[in-house]
Short mmCIF file of C-alpha atoms in Angstrom, two decimals:
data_model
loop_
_atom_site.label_atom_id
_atom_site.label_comp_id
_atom_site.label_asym_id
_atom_site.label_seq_id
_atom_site.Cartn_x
_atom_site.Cartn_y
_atom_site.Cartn_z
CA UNK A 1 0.00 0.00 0.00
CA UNK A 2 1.47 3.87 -0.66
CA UNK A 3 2.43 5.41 2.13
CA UNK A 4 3.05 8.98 2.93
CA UNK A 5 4.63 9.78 6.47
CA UNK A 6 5.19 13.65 7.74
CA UNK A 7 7.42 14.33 10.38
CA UNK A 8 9.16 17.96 11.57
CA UNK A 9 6.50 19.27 13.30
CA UNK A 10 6.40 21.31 16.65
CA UNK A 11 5.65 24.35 18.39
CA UNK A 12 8.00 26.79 17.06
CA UNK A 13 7.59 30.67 17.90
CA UNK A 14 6.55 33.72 15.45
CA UNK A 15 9.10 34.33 13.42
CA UNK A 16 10.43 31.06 13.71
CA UNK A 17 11.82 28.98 11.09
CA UNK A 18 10.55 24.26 10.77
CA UNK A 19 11.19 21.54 8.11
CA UNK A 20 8.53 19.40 7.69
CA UNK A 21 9.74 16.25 6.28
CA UNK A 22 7.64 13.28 4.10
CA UNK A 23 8.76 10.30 3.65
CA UNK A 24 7.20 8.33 0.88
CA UNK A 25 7.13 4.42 -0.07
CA UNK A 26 5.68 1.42 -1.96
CA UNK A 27 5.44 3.73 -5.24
CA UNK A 28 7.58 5.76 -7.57
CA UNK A 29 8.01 8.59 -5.62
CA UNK A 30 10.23 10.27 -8.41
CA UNK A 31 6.98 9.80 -11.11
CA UNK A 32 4.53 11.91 -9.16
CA UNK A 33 4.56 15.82 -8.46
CA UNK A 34 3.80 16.14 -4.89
CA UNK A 35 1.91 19.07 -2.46
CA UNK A 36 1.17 19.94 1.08
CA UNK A 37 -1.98 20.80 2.54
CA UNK A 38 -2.68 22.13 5.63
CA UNK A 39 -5.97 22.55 8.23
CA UNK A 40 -5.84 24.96 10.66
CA UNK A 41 -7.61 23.43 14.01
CA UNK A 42 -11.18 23.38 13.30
CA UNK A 43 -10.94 24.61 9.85
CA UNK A 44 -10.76 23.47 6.25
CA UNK A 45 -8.01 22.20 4.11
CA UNK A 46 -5.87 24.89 2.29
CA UNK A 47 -3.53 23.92 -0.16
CA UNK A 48 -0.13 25.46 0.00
CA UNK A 49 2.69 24.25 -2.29
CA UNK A 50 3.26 21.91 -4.99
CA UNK A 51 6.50 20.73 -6.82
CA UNK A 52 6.90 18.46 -10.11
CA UNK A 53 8.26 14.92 -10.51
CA UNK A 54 12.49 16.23 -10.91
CA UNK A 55 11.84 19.27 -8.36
CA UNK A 56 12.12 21.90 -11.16
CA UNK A 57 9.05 23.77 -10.79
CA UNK A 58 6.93 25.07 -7.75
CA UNK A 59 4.11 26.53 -7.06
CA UNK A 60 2.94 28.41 -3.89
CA UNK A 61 0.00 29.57 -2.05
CA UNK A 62 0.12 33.59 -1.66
CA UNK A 63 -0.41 33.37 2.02
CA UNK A 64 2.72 31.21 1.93
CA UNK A 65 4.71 32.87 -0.73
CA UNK A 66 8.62 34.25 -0.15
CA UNK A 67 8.39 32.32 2.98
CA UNK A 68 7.92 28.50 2.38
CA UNK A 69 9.91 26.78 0.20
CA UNK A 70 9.20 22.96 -0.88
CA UNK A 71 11.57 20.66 -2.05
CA UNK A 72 12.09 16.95 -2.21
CA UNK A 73 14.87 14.34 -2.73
CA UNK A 74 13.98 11.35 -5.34
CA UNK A 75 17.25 9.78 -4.05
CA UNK A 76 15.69 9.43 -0.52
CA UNK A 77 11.99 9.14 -1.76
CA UNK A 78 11.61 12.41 0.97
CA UNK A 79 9.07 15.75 0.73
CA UNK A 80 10.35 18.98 2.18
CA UNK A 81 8.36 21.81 3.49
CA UNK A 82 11.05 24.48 4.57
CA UNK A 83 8.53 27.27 6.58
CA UNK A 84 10.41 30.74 7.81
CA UNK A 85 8.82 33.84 9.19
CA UNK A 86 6.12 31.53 11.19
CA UNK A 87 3.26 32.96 11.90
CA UNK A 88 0.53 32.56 14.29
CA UNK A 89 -1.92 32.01 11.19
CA UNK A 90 0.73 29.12 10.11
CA UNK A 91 -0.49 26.87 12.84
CA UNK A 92 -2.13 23.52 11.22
CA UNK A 93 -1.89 20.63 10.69
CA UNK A 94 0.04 19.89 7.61
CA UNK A 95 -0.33 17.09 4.95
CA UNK A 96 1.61 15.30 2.29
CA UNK A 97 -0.50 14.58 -0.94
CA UNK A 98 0.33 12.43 -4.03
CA UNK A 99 -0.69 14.67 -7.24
CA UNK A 100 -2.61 11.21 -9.49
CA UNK A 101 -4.66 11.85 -12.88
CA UNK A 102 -2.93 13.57 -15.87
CA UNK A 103 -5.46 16.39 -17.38
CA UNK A 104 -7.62 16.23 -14.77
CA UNK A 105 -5.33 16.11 -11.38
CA UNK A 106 -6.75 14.72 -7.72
CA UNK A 107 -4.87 13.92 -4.60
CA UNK A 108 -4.38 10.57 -3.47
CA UNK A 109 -3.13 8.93 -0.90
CA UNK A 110 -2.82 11.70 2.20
CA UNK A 111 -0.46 11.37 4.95
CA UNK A 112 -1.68 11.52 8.62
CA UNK A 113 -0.20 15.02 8.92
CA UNK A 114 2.01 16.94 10.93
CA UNK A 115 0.85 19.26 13.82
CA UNK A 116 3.08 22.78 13.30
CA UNK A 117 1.95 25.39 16.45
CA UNK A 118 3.04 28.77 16.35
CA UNK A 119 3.33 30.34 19.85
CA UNK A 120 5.07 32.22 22.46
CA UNK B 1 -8.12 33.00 -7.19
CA UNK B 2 -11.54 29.94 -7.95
CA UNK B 3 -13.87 30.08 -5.17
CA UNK B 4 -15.60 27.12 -4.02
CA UNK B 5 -18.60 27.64 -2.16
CA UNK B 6 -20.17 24.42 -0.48
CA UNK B 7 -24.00 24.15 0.99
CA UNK B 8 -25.04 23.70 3.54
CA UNK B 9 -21.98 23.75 6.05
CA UNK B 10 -23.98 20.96 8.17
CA UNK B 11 -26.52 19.09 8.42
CA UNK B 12 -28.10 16.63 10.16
CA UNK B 13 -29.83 13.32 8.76
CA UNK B 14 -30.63 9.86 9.81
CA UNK B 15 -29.28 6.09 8.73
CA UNK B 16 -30.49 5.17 5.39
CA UNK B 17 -31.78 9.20 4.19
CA UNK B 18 -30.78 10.40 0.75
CA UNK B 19 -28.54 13.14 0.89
CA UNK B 20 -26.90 15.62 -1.19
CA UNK B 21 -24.18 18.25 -1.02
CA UNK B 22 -23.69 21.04 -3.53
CA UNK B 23 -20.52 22.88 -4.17
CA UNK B 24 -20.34 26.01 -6.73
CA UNK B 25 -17.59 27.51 -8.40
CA UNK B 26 -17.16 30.89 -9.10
CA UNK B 27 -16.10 30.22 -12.81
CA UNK B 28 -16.37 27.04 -15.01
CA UNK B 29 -14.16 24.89 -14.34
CA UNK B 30 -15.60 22.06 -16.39
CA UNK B 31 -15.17 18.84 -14.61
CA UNK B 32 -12.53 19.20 -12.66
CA UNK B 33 -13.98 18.70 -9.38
CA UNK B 34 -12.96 16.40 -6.57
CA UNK B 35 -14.54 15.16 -3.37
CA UNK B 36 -13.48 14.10 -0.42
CA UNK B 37 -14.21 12.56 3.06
CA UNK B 38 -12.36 13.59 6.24
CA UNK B 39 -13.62 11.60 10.09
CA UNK B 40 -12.27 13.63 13.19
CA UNK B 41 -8.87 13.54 14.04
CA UNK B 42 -8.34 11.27 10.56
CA UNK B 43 -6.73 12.82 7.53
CA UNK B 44 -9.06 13.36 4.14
CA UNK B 45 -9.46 10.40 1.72
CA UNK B 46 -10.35 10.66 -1.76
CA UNK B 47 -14.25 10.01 -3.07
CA UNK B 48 -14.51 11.14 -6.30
CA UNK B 49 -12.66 12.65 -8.92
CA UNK B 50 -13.51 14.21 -12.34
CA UNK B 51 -16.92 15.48 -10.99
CA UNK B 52 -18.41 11.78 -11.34
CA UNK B 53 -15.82 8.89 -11.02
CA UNK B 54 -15.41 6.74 -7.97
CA UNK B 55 -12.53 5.81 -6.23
CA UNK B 56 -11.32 2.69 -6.13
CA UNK B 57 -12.80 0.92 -3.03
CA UNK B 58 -15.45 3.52 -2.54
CA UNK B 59 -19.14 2.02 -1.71
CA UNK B 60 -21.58 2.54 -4.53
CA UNK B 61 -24.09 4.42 -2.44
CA UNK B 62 -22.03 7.72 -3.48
CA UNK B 63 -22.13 9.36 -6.22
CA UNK B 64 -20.75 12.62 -8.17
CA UNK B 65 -22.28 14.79 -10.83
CA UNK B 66 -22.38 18.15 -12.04
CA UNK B 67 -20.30 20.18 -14.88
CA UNK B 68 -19.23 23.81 -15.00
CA UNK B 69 -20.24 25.64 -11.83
CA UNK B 70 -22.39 23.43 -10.28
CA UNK B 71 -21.95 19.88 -8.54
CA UNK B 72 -23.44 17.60 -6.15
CA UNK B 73 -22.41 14.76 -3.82
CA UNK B 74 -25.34 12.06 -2.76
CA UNK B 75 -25.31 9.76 -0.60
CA UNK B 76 -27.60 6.97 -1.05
CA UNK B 77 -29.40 5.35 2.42
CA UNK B 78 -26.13 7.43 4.69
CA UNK B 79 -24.68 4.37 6.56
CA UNK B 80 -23.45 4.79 9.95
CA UNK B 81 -19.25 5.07 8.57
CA UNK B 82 -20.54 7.87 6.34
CA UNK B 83 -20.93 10.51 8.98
CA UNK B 84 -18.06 12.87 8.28
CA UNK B 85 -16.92 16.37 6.81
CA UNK B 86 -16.98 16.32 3.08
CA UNK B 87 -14.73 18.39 1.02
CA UNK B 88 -15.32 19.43 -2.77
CA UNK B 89 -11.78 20.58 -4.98
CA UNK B 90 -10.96 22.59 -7.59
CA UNK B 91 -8.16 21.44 -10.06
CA UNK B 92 -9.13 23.57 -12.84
CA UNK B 93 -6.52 26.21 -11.82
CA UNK B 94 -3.24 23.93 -11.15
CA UNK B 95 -1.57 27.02 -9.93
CA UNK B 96 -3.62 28.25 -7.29
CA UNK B 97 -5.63 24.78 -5.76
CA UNK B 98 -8.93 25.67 -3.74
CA UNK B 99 -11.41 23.90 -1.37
CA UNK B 100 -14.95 24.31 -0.68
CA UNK B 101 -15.30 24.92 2.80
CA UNK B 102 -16.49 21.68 3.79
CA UNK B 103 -19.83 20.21 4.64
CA UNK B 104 -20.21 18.30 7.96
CA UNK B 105 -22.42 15.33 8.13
CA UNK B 106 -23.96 14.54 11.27
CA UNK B 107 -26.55 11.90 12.98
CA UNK B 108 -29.84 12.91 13.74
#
């Protein structure tokens, strides 16, 4: 079965800088553009970043933008979410997604997520 | 930025109703519409995708539809495992990925 497993998060204060790590297995990891999603407490999902299959291109959330960076290693089948300038708003819990489909694009499987709190 | 607007936010039905969840864009987006199903403290799992299709492994009592702005979810006689928050999602815009707010299911 695919498996997607975050790690990296914590409570970090504002201003603060966390790498959120995902660790994927049981599929080509290096075939499949990849994204995080996060959910505040209580809240919906928002997506936030998104990277293709060779880590050449991403794409970011405004409310995320200049501070978040996403990367990933195919060598080590391993997501990255690097998040600087935390902010209070930044607390969620964040996922790993697999990008599937080809014109039309879904996500599946999810992770079980990452709890990142933002507090003094 | 595509807005996705989902109705109601919650509601409340009984084992074996009929119900139905819309979710409206604020431009066509053709099909390019996703659902999915999220139980407390569990992350989301896929439903349907491309408007209409069902997930592997998904029961047969739900269903997609819609095309454009418009879509619905329905839920065929709502079984006790079905009571959850349901999630519609834009992939029209790759760029800039939205979610309906979410619709939470819950037992009369």
């Amino acid at each position: 079965e695919v498996q997607l497993v975050e790690s990296g998060g914590g409570l970090v204060q504002p201003g603060g800088s966390l790498r959120l790590s995902c660790a994927a297995s049981r599929f080509m990891f290096s075939s499949y553009w990849m994204h995080w999603v996060r959910q505040a407490p209580g809240k919906g999902l928002v997506w936030v970043s998104r990277i293709n299959s060779d880590g050449s291109g991403t794409t970011y959330a405004d409310s995320v933008k200049g501070r978040f960076t996403i990367s990933r290693d195919n060598t080590k089948n391993t997501l990255y979410l690097q998040m600087n300038s935390l902010k209070a708003e930044d607390t969620a819990i964040y996922y790993c997604v697999r990008e599937d489909g080809d014109s039309r694009i879904w996500f599946d499987p999810w992770g079980q997520g990452t709890l990142v709190t933002v507090s003094s | 930025d595509i807005q996705m607007t989902q109705s109601p936010s919650s509601l409340s039905a009984s084992v074996g109703d009929r119900v139905t969840i819309t979710c409206r864009a604020s431009q066509s987006i053709s099909n390019s519409l996703n659902w999915y199903q999220q139980k407390p403290g569990k992350a989301p799992e896929l439903l349907i995708y491309g408007a209409s299709n069902l997930q592997t492994g998904v029961p047969s009592r739900f269903s997609g539809s819609g095309s454009g702005t418009d879509f619905t979810l329905t839920i065929i006689s709502l079984q006790p495992d079905d009571f959850a928050t349901y999630y519609c999602q834009q992939s029209y815009n790759t760029l800039q990925l939205t979610f309906g707010g979410g619709t939470k299911v819950e037992i009369k």
